[in-house]
Amino acid sequence: MKSRIILLCFFLGFISFNRAYSQDENLTKTEFKTIAEGTDSPIPDLQIVCFNKYFNKDYLPADFRKKYNLDDKTLYKKKMLVEIFQSDKNKKGFDKIELIGIKENDKNLVVEYNLVNSNTENDDKELSPFLIVQVPKSKKEIKFIVNGTELGKATELYVD
């Protein structure tokens, strides 16, 4: 009986792995360019997809946009920005957003990243790491995967 249960568990695990692998297999890497990153995010936890500079004007203070040149119209020509803002309210030492990669298929754009404690010397500070990357314009469904867990889905996080 135990051998059947073990065999059944192994078989189910193999099927699950194959499904996950085949879904991931359909995803291809998407080109991206890091535009800005730091620990001085002016807003709390938020993931934004910007198709034009006006969206940033609604969310980000002028001094932050100026510091990171986010009003530059060329950033949005045939491109869009994916902006990730986090707040380390629980003081876990998160001071960096490490981009694992951006992949896409016909329906989805998947942005995968980890929150990282890269410097233990600043663990006592409440930092607000952020990352802004530029990718080709797309109206695909956006999925954010943080530390291996999907945050949610977004399709209309922009202003035309």
PDB file of C-alpha atoms in Angstrom:
ATOM      1  CA  MET A   1       0.000   0.000   0.000  1.00  0.00           C
ATOM      2  CA  LYS A   2       2.802   2.449   0.919  1.00  0.00           C
ATOM      3  CA  SER A   3       4.555   1.794  -2.383  1.00  0.00           C
ATOM      4  CA  ARG A   4       1.345   2.606  -4.298  1.00  0.00           C
ATOM      5  CA  ILE A   5       0.937   5.888  -2.403  1.00  0.00           C
ATOM      6  CA  ILE A   6       4.567   6.796  -3.025  1.00  0.00           C
ATOM      7  CA  LEU A   7       4.245   5.869  -6.696  1.00  0.00           C
ATOM      8  CA  LEU A   8       1.011   7.872  -6.976  1.00  0.00           C
ATOM      9  CA  CYS A   9       2.635  10.909  -5.287  1.00  0.00           C
ATOM     10  CA  PHE A  10       5.613  10.635  -7.615  1.00  0.00           C
ATOM     11  CA  PHE A  11       3.336  10.403 -10.658  1.00  0.00           C
ATOM     12  CA  LEU A  12       1.255  13.426  -9.569  1.00  0.00           C
ATOM     13  CA  GLY A  13       4.427  15.393  -8.872  1.00  0.00           C
ATOM     14  CA  PHE A  14       5.754  14.522 -12.317  1.00  0.00           C
ATOM     15  CA  ILE A  15       2.509  15.653 -13.985  1.00  0.00           C
ATOM     16  CA  SER A  16       2.536  18.928 -12.009  1.00  0.00           C
ATOM     17  CA  PHE A  17       6.166  19.553 -12.964  1.00  0.00           C
ATOM     18  CA  ASN A  18       5.424  18.871 -16.635  1.00  0.00           C
ATOM     19  CA  ARG A  19       2.481  21.288 -16.616  1.00  0.00           C
ATOM     20  CA  ALA A  20       4.481  24.027 -14.928  1.00  0.00           C
ATOM     21  CA  TYR A  21       7.397  23.438 -17.266  1.00  0.00           C
ATOM     22  CA  SER A  22       5.251  23.467 -20.409  1.00  0.00           C
ATOM     23  CA  GLN A  23       3.566  26.723 -19.349  1.00  0.00           C
ATOM     24  CA  ASP A  24       6.939  28.293 -18.640  1.00  0.00           C
ATOM     25  CA  GLU A  25       8.290  26.871 -21.889  1.00  0.00           C
ATOM     26  CA  ASN A  26       5.871  29.065 -23.866  1.00  0.00           C
ATOM     27  CA  LEU A  27       7.350  32.184 -22.281  1.00  0.00           C
ATOM     28  CA  THR A  28      10.230  33.932 -24.006  1.00  0.00           C
ATOM     29  CA  LYS A  29      12.580  36.507 -22.551  1.00  0.00           C
ATOM     30  CA  THR A  30      11.617  40.112 -23.120  1.00  0.00           C
ATOM     31  CA  GLU A  31      14.206  42.805 -23.636  1.00  0.00           C
ATOM     32  CA  PHE A  32      14.349  45.405 -20.887  1.00  0.00           C
ATOM     33  CA  LYS A  33      16.510  48.288 -19.748  1.00  0.00           C
ATOM     34  CA  THR A  34      16.864  49.469 -16.160  1.00  0.00           C
ATOM     35  CA  ILE A  35      15.937  53.158 -15.990  1.00  0.00           C
ATOM     36  CA  ALA A  36      16.225  53.788 -12.238  1.00  0.00           C
ATOM     37  CA  GLU A  37      16.544  52.017  -8.910  1.00  0.00           C
ATOM     38  CA  GLY A  38      17.091  53.067  -5.346  1.00  0.00           C
ATOM     39  CA  THR A  39      15.699  53.135  -1.813  1.00  0.00           C
ATOM     40  CA  ASP A  40      13.967  56.510  -1.861  1.00  0.00           C
ATOM     41  CA  SER A  41      10.565  55.560  -3.259  1.00  0.00           C
ATOM     42  CA  PRO A  42       8.098  58.388  -2.604  1.00  0.00           C
ATOM     43  CA  ILE A  43       5.046  56.099  -2.612  1.00  0.00           C
ATOM     44  CA  PRO A  44       4.108  52.902  -0.767  1.00  0.00           C
ATOM     45  CA  ASP A  45       3.763  49.453  -2.298  1.00  0.00           C
ATOM     46  CA  LEU A  46       2.590  49.757  -5.881  1.00  0.00           C
ATOM     47  CA  GLN A  47       3.247  48.147  -9.250  1.00  0.00           C
ATOM     48  CA  ILE A  48       2.612  50.442 -12.204  1.00  0.00           C
ATOM     49  CA  VAL A  49       2.777  50.111 -15.970  1.00  0.00           C
ATOM     50  CA  CYS A  50       3.275  53.508 -17.624  1.00  0.00           C
ATOM     51  CA  PHE A  51       2.533  54.084 -21.282  1.00  0.00           C
ATOM     52  CA  ASN A  52       3.208  57.808 -21.054  1.00  0.00           C
ATOM     53  CA  LYS A  53       4.706  60.374 -18.703  1.00  0.00           C
ATOM     54  CA  TYR A  54       1.337  61.712 -17.567  1.00  0.00           C
ATOM     55  CA  PHE A  55       0.674  58.641 -15.485  1.00  0.00           C
ATOM     56  CA  ASN A  56       3.839  59.316 -13.493  1.00  0.00           C
ATOM     57  CA  LYS A  57       2.739  62.890 -12.921  1.00  0.00           C
ATOM     58  CA  ASP A  58      -0.324  61.601 -11.069  1.00  0.00           C
ATOM     59  CA  TYR A  59       1.700  59.368  -8.764  1.00  0.00           C
ATOM     60  CA  LEU A  60       5.222  60.698  -8.392  1.00  0.00           C
ATOM     61  CA  PRO A  61       6.413  64.041  -7.001  1.00  0.00           C
ATOM     62  CA  ALA A  62       8.167  66.425  -9.385  1.00  0.00           C
ATOM     63  CA  ASP A  63      11.540  66.210  -7.605  1.00  0.00           C
ATOM     64  CA  PHE A  64      11.539  62.384  -7.888  1.00  0.00           C
ATOM     65  CA  ARG A  65      10.586  62.514 -11.608  1.00  0.00           C
ATOM     66  CA  LYS A  66      13.327  65.074 -12.215  1.00  0.00           C
ATOM     67  CA  LYS A  67      15.979  63.125 -10.278  1.00  0.00           C
ATOM     68  CA  TYR A  68      15.337  60.004 -12.378  1.00  0.00           C
ATOM     69  CA  ASN A  69      14.448  61.820 -15.635  1.00  0.00           C
ATOM     70  CA  LEU A  70      10.988  60.246 -15.819  1.00  0.00           C
ATOM     71  CA  ASP A  71       9.452  63.129 -17.788  1.00  0.00           C
ATOM     72  CA  ASP A  72      11.689  62.339 -20.785  1.00  0.00           C
ATOM     73  CA  LYS A  73       9.268  61.657 -23.668  1.00  0.00           C
ATOM     74  CA  THR A  74      11.753  59.326 -25.376  1.00  0.00           C
ATOM     75  CA  LEU A  75      11.281  56.798 -22.553  1.00  0.00           C
ATOM     76  CA  TYR A  76       7.774  56.150 -23.870  1.00  0.00           C
ATOM     77  CA  LYS A  77       8.342  55.976 -27.641  1.00  0.00           C
ATOM     78  CA  LYS A  78       7.427  52.408 -28.605  1.00  0.00           C
ATOM     79  CA  LYS A  79       8.267  51.547 -24.994  1.00  0.00           C
ATOM     80  CA  MET A  80       6.586  51.570 -21.601  1.00  0.00           C
ATOM     81  CA  LEU A  81       7.858  51.606 -18.058  1.00  0.00           C
ATOM     82  CA  VAL A  82       7.246  48.916 -15.495  1.00  0.00           C
ATOM     83  CA  GLU A  83       7.636  50.503 -12.077  1.00  0.00           C
ATOM     84  CA  ILE A  84       7.841  48.569  -8.831  1.00  0.00           C
ATOM     85  CA  PHE A  85       7.676  50.389  -5.502  1.00  0.00           C
ATOM     86  CA  GLN A  86       7.951  48.655  -2.125  1.00  0.00           C
ATOM     87  CA  SER A  87       8.030  49.765   1.492  1.00  0.00           C
ATOM     88  CA  ASP A  88       9.901  47.891   4.199  1.00  0.00           C
ATOM     89  CA  LYS A  89       7.418  48.826   6.927  1.00  0.00           C
ATOM     90  CA  ASN A  90       8.254  45.732   8.982  1.00  0.00           C
ATOM     91  CA  LYS A  91      11.983  46.553   8.877  1.00  0.00           C
ATOM     92  CA  LYS A  92      13.033  43.205   7.437  1.00  0.00           C
ATOM     93  CA  GLY A  93      16.027  44.861   5.825  1.00  0.00           C
ATOM     94  CA  PHE A  94      14.654  44.908   2.286  1.00  0.00           C
ATOM     95  CA  ASP A  95      16.755  47.445   0.437  1.00  0.00           C
ATOM     96  CA  LYS A  96      16.758  46.170  -3.133  1.00  0.00           C
ATOM     97  CA  ILE A  97      14.418  44.840  -5.776  1.00  0.00           C
ATOM     98  CA  GLU A  98      16.279  42.163  -7.718  1.00  0.00           C
ATOM     99  CA  LEU A  99      14.754  41.593 -11.140  1.00  0.00           C
ATOM    100  CA  ILE A 100      14.814  37.896 -12.005  1.00  0.00           C
ATOM    101  CA  GLY A 101      13.525  38.507 -15.503  1.00  0.00           C
ATOM    102  CA  ILE A 102      10.689  39.564 -17.748  1.00  0.00           C
ATOM    103  CA  LYS A 103       9.097  36.997 -20.020  1.00  0.00           C
ATOM    104  CA  GLU A 104       6.085  36.964 -22.281  1.00  0.00           C
ATOM    105  CA  ASN A 105       3.871  34.811 -24.425  1.00  0.00           C
ATOM    106  CA  ASP A 106       0.886  35.668 -26.621  1.00  0.00           C
ATOM    107  CA  LYS A 107      -1.284  36.671 -23.664  1.00  0.00           C
ATOM    108  CA  ASN A 108       0.912  37.592 -20.706  1.00  0.00           C
ATOM    109  CA  LEU A 109       3.872  39.682 -19.683  1.00  0.00           C
ATOM    110  CA  VAL A 110       5.428  38.183 -16.547  1.00  0.00           C
ATOM    111  CA  VAL A 111       7.647  40.343 -14.339  1.00  0.00           C
ATOM    112  CA  GLU A 112       9.482  38.270 -11.740  1.00  0.00           C
ATOM    113  CA  TYR A 113      11.488  39.794  -8.919  1.00  0.00           C
ATOM    114  CA  ASN A 114      12.681  39.257  -5.376  1.00  0.00           C
ATOM    115  CA  LEU A 115      12.819  41.628  -2.431  1.00  0.00           C
ATOM    116  CA  VAL A 116      16.379  41.388  -1.117  1.00  0.00           C
ATOM    117  CA  ASN A 117      18.313  42.409   1.964  1.00  0.00           C
ATOM    118  CA  SER A 118      21.585  43.253   0.238  1.00  0.00           C
ATOM    119  CA  ASN A 119      23.105  45.320   3.079  1.00  0.00           C
ATOM    120  CA  THR A 120      22.573  44.247   6.685  1.00  0.00           C
ATOM    121  CA  GLU A 121      24.024  47.514   7.974  1.00  0.00           C
ATOM    122  CA  ASN A 122      20.814  49.375   7.123  1.00  0.00           C
ATOM    123  CA  ASP A 123      18.377  46.835   8.618  1.00  0.00           C
ATOM    124  CA  ASP A 124      17.281  49.300  11.298  1.00  0.00           C
ATOM    125  CA  LYS A 125      16.054  51.787   8.673  1.00  0.00           C
ATOM    126  CA  GLU A 126      12.652  51.786   7.012  1.00  0.00           C
ATOM    127  CA  LEU A 127      13.719  51.914   3.371  1.00  0.00           C
ATOM    128  CA  SER A 128      11.529  52.057   0.288  1.00  0.00           C
ATOM    129  CA  PRO A 129      13.239  50.237  -2.568  1.00  0.00           C
ATOM    130  CA  PHE A 130      12.044  50.776  -6.116  1.00  0.00           C
ATOM    131  CA  LEU A 131      12.906  49.607  -9.615  1.00  0.00           C
ATOM    132  CA  ILE A 132      11.904  51.121 -12.938  1.00  0.00           C
ATOM    133  CA  VAL A 133      12.560  49.231 -16.172  1.00  0.00           C
ATOM    134  CA  GLN A 134      11.705  49.976 -19.774  1.00  0.00           C
ATOM    135  CA  VAL A 135      10.137  47.289 -21.985  1.00  0.00           C
ATOM    136  CA  PRO A 136       8.497  47.286 -25.428  1.00  0.00           C
ATOM    137  CA  LYS A 137       4.901  48.612 -25.366  1.00  0.00           C
ATOM    138  CA  SER A 138       2.357  45.902 -24.799  1.00  0.00           C
ATOM    139  CA  LYS A 139      -1.269  45.658 -23.741  1.00  0.00           C
ATOM    140  CA  LYS A 140      -0.880  42.070 -22.573  1.00  0.00           C
ATOM    141  CA  GLU A 141      -2.018  41.018 -19.127  1.00  0.00           C
ATOM    142  CA  ILE A 142       0.739  41.829 -16.644  1.00  0.00           C
ATOM    143  CA  LYS A 143       1.652  39.351 -13.914  1.00  0.00           C
ATOM    144  CA  PHE A 144       3.976  40.268 -11.070  1.00  0.00           C
ATOM    145  CA  ILE A 145       5.702  37.388  -9.295  1.00  0.00           C
ATOM    146  CA  VAL A 146       7.405  38.404  -6.050  1.00  0.00           C
ATOM    147  CA  ASN A 147       9.641  35.949  -4.219  1.00  0.00           C
ATOM    148  CA  GLY A 148       8.003  33.135  -6.207  1.00  0.00           C
ATOM    149  CA  THR A 149       4.390  34.170  -5.508  1.00  0.00           C
ATOM    150  CA  GLU A 150       2.066  35.864  -7.990  1.00  0.00           C
ATOM    151  CA  LEU A 151       0.824  39.225  -6.690  1.00  0.00           C
ATOM    152  CA  GLY A 152      -2.070  39.704  -9.014  1.00  0.00           C
ATOM    153  CA  LYS A 153      -2.970  40.542 -12.537  1.00  0.00           C
ATOM    154  CA  ALA A 154      -3.313  43.913 -14.179  1.00  0.00           C
ATOM    155  CA  THR A 155      -4.369  44.949 -17.628  1.00  0.00           C
ATOM    156  CA  GLU A 156      -5.461  48.580 -17.259  1.00  0.00           C
ATOM    157  CA  LEU A 157      -2.754  50.217 -15.172  1.00  0.00           C
ATOM    158  CA  TYR A 158      -2.120  53.046 -17.570  1.00  0.00           C
ATOM    159  CA  VAL A 159      -3.557  56.202 -19.054  1.00  0.00           C
ATOM    160  CA  ASP A 160      -3.940  56.502 -22.837  1.00  0.00           C
TER     161      ASP A 160
END
